[in-house]
Tab-separated table of N, CA, C and O in Angstrom:
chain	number	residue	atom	x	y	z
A	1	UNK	N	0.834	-1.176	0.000
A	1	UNK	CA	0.000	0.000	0.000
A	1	UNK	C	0.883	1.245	0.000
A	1	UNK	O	2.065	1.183	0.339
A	2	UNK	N	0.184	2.587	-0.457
A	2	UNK	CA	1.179	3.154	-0.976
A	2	UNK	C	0.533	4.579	0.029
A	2	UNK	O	-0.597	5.063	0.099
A	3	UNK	N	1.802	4.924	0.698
A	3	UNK	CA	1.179	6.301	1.548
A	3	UNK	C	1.084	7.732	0.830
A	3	UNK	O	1.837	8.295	0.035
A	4	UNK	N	-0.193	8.120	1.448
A	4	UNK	CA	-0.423	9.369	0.724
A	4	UNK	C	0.392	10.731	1.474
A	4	UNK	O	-0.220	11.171	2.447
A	5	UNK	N	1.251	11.200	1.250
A	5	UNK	CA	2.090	12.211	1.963
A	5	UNK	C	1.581	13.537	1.719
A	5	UNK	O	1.715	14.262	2.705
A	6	UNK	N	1.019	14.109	0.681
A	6	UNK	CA	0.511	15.307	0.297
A	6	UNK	C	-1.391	15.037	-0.267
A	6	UNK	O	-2.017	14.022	-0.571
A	7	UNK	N	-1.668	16.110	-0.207
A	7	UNK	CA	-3.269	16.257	-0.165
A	7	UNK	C	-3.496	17.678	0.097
A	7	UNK	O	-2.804	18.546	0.629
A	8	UNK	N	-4.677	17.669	-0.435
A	8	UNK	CA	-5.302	18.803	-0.475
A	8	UNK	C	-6.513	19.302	0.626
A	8	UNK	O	-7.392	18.487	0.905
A	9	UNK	N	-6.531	20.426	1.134
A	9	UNK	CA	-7.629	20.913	1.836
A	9	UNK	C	-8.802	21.551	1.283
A	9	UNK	O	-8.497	22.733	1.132
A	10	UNK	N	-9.961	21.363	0.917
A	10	UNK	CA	-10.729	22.581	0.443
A	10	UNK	C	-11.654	22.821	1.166
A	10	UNK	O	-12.039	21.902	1.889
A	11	UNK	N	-12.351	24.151	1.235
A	11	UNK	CA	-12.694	25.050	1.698
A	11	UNK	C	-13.408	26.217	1.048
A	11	UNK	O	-13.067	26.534	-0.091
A	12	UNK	N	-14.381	26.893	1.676
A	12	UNK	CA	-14.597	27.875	0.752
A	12	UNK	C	-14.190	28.987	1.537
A	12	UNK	O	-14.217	29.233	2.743
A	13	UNK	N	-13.584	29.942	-0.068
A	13	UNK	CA	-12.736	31.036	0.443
A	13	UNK	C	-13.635	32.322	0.858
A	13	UNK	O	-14.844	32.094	0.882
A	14	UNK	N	-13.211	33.684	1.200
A	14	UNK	CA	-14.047	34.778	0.861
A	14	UNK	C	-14.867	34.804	0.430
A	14	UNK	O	-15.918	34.738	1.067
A	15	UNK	N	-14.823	34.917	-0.908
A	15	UNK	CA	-15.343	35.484	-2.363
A	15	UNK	C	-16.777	34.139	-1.992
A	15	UNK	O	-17.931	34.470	-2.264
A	16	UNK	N	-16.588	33.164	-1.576
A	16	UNK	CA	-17.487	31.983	-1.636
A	16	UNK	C	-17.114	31.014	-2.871
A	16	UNK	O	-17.776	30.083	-3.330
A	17	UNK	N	-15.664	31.585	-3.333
A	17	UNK	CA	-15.650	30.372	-4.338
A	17	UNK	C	-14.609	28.766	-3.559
A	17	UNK	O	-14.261	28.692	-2.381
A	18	UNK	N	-14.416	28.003	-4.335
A	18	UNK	CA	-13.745	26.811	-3.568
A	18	UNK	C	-12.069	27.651	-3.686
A	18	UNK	O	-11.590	28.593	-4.316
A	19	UNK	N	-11.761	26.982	-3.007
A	19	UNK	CA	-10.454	27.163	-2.581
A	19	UNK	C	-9.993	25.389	-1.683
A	19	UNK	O	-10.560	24.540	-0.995
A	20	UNK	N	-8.402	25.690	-2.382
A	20	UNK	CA	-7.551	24.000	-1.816
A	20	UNK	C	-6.329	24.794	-1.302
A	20	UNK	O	-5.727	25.726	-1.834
A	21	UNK	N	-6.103	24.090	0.032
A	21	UNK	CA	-4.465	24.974	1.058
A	21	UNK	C	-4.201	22.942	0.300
A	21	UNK	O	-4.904	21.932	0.324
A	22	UNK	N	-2.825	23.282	-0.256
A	22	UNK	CA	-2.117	21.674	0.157
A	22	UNK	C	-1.309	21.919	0.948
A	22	UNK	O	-0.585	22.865	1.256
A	23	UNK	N	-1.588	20.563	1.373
A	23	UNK	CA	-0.757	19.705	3.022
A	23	UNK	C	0.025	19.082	2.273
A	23	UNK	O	-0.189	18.448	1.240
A	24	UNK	N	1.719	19.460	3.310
A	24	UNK	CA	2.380	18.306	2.787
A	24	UNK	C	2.954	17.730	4.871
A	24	UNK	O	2.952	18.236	5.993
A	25	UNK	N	3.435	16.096	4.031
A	25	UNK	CA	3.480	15.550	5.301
A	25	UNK	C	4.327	16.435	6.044
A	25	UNK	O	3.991	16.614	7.215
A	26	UNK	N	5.720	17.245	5.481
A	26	UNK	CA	6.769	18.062	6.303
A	26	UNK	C	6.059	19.069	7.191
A	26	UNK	O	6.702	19.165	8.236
A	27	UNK	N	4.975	19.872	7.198
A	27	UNK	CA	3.956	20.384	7.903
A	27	UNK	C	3.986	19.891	9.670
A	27	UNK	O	4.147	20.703	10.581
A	28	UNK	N	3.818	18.572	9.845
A	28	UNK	CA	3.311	18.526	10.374
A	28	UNK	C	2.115	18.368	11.465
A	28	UNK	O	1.592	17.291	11.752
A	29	UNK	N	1.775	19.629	12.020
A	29	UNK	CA	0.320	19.782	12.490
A	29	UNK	C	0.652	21.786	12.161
A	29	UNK	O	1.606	22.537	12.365
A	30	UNK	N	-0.971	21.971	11.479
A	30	UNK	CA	-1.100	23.381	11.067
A	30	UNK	C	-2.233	23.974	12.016
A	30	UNK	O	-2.969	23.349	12.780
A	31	UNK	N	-2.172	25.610	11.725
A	31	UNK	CA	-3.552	25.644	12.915
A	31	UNK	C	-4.348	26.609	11.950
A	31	UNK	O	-3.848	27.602	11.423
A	32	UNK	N	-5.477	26.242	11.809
A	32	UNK	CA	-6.657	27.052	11.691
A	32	UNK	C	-7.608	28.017	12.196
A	32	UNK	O	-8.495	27.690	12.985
A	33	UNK	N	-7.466	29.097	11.802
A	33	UNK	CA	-8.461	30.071	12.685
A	33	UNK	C	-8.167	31.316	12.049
A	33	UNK	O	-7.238	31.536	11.272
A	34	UNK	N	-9.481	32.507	12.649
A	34	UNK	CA	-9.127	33.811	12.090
A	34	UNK	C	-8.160	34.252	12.362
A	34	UNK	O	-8.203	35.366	11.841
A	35	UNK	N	-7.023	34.130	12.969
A	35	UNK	CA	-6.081	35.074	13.781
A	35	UNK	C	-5.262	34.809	12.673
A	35	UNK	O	-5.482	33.892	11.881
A	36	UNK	N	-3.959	35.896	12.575
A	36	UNK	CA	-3.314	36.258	11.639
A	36	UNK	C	-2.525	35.127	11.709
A	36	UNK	O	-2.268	34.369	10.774
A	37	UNK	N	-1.996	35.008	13.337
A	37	UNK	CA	-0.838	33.890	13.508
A	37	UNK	C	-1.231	32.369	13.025
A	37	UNK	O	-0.170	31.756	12.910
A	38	UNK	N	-2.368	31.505	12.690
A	38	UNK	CA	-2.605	30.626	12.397
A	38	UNK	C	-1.968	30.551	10.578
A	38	UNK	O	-1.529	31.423	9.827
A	39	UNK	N	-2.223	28.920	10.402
A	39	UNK	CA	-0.956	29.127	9.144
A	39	UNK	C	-2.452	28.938	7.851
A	39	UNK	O	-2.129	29.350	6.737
A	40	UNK	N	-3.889	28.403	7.940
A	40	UNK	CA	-4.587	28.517	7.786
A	40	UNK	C	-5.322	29.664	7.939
A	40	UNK	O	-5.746	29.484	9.080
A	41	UNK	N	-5.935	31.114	7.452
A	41	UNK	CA	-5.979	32.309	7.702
A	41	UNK	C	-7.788	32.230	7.516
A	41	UNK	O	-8.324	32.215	6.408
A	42	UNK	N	-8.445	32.193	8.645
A	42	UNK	CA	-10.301	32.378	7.362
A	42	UNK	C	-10.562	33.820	8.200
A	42	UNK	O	-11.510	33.621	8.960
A	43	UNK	N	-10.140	34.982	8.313
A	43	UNK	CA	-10.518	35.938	8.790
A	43	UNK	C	-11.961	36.660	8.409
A	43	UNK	O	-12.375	37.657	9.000
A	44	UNK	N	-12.384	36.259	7.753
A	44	UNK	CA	-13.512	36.734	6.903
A	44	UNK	C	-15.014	36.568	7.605
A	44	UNK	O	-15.925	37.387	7.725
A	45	UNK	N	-14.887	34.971	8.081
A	45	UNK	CA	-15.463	34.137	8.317
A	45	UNK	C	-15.890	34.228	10.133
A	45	UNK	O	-15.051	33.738	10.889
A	46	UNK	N	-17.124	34.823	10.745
A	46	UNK	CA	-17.367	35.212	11.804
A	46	UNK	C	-17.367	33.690	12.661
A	46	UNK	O	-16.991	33.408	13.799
A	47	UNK	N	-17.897	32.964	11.694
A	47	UNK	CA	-17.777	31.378	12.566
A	47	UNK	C	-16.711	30.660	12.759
A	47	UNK	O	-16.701	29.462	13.040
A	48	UNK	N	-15.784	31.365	12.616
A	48	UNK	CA	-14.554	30.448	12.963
A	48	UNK	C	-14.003	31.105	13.989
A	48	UNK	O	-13.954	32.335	14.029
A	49	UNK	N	-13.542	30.330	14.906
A	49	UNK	CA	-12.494	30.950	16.174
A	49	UNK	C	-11.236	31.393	15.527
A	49	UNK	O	-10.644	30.991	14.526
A	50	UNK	N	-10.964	32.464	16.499
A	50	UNK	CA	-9.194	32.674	16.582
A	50	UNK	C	-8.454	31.635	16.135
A	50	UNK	O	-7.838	31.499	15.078
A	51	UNK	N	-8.574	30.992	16.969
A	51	UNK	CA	-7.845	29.288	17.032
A	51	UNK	C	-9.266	28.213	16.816
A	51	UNK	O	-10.211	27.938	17.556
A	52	UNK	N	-8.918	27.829	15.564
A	52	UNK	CA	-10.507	27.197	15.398
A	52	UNK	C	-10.048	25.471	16.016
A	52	UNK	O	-10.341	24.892	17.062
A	53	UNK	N	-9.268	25.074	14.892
A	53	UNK	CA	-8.744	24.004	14.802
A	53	UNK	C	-7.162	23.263	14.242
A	53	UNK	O	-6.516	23.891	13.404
A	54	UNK	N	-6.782	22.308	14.617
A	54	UNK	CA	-5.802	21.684	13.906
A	54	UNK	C	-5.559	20.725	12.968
A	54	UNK	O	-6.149	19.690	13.281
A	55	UNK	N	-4.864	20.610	11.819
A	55	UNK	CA	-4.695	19.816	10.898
A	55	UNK	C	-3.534	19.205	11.139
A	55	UNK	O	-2.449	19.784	11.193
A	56	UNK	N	-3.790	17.566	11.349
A	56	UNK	CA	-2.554	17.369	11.966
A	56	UNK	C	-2.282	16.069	11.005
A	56	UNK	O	-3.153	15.353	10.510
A	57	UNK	N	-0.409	15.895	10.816
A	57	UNK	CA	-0.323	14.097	9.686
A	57	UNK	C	-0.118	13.544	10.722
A	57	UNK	O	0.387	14.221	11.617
A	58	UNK	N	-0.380	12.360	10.937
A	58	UNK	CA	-0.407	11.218	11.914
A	58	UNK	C	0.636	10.294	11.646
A	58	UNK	O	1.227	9.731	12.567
A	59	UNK	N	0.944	10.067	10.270
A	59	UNK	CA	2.049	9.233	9.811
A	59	UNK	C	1.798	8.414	8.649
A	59	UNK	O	2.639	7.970	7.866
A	60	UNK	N	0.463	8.255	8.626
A	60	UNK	CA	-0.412	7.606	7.663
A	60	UNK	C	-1.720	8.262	7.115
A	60	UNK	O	-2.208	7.721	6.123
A	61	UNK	N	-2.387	9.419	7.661
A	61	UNK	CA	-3.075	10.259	7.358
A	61	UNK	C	-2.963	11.651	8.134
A	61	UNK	O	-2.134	11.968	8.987
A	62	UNK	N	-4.148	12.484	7.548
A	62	UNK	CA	-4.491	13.171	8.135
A	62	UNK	C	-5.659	13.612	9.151
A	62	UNK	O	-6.647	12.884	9.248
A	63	UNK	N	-5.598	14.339	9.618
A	63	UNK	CA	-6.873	14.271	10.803
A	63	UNK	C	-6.787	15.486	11.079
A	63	UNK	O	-5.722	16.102	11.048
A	64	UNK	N	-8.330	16.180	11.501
A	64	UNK	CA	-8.810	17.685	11.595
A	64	UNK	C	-9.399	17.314	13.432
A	64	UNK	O	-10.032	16.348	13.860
A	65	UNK	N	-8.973	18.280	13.999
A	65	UNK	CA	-8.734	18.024	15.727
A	65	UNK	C	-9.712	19.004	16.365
A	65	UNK	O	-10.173	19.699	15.459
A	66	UNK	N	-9.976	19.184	16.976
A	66	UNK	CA	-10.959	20.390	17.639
A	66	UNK	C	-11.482	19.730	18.852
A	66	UNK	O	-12.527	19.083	18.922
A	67	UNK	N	-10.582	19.980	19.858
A	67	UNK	CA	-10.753	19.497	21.209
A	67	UNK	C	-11.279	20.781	22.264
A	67	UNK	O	-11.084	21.131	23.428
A	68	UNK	N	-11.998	21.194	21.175
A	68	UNK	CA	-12.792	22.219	22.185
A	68	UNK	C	-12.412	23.915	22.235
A	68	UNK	O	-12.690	24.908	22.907
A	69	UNK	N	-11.332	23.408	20.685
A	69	UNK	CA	-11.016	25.233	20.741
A	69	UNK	C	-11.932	25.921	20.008
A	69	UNK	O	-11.768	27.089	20.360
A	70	UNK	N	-12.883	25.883	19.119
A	70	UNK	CA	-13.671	26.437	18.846
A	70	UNK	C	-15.384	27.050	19.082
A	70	UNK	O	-16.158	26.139	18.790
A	71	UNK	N	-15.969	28.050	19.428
A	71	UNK	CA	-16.660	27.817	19.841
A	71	UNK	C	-18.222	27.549	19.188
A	71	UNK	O	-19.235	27.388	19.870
A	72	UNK	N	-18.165	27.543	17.857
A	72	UNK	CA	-19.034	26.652	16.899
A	72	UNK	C	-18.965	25.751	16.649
A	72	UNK	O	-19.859	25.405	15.876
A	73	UNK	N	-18.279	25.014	16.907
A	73	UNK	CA	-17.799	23.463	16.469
A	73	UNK	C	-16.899	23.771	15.016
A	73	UNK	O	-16.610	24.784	14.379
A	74	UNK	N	-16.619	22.209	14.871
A	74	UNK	CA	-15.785	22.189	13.156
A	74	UNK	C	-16.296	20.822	12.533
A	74	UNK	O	-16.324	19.650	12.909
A	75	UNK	N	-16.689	21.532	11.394
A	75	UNK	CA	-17.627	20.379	10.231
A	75	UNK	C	-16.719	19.967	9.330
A	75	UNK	O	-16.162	21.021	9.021
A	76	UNK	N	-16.176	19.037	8.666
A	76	UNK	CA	-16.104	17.647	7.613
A	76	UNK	C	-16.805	17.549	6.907
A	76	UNK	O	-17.390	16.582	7.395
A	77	UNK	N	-17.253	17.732	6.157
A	77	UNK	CA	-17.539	17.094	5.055
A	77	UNK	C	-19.301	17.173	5.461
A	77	UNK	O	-20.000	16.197	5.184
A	78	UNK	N	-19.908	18.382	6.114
A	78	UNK	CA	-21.140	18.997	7.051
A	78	UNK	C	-20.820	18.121	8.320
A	78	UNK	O	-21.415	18.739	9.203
A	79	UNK	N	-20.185	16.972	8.952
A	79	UNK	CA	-20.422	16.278	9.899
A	79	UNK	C	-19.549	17.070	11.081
A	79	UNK	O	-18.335	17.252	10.985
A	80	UNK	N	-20.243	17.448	12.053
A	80	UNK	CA	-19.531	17.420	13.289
A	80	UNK	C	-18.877	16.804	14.097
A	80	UNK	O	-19.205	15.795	14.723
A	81	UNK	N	-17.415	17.684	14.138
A	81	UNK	CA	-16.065	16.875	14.970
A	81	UNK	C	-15.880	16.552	16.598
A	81	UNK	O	-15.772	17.437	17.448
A	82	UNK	N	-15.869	15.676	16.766
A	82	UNK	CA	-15.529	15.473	18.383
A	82	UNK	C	-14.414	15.023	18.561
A	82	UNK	O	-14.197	13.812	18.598
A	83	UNK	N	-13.419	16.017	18.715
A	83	UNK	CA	-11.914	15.259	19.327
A	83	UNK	C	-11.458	15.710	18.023
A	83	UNK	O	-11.462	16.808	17.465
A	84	UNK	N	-10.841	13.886	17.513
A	84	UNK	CA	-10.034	13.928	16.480
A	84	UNK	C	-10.893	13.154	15.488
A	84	UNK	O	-11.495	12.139	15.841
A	85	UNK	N	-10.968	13.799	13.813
A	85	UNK	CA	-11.504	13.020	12.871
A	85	UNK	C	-11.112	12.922	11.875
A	85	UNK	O	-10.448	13.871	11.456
A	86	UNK	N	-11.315	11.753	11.003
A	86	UNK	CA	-9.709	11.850	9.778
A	86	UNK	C	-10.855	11.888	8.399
A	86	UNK	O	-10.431	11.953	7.246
């Protein structure tokens, strides 16, 4: 089996059109939120926290984290996250 090291994020941007951040495995874990300092930027976007969430590689995937830093929750694919979800 063959590991996937890079991938794409999408999202919708501003404007409301799609938008993709790629992940590569050297990353890491990234952070999401309005604040400037996050490496993910949605400032636009009133529903997202400062610090919304994390995108983190595990070694074999990826996984979107939100252990409670946000205070709307964080949706997947519309599904709501508890903890960690890949």
């Amino acid at each position: 089996m063959r590991r996937i090291e890079e991938t794409g994020l999408s999202y919708i941007g501003e404007w409301g059109s799609n938008r993709v951040w790629m992940l590569s495995a050297a990353a890491g874990r990234l952070t999401v939120g309005r604040s400037h300092r996050s490496d993910l930027v949605l400032s636009w976007d009133p529903t997202v926290s400062r610090l919304h969430a994390f995108i983190e590689w595990t070694g074999t995937h990826w996984a979107a984290i939100d252990d409670g830093l946000s205070r709307n929750g964080t949706f997947v694919n519309g599904k709501r996250l508890t903890g960690a979800g890949t």
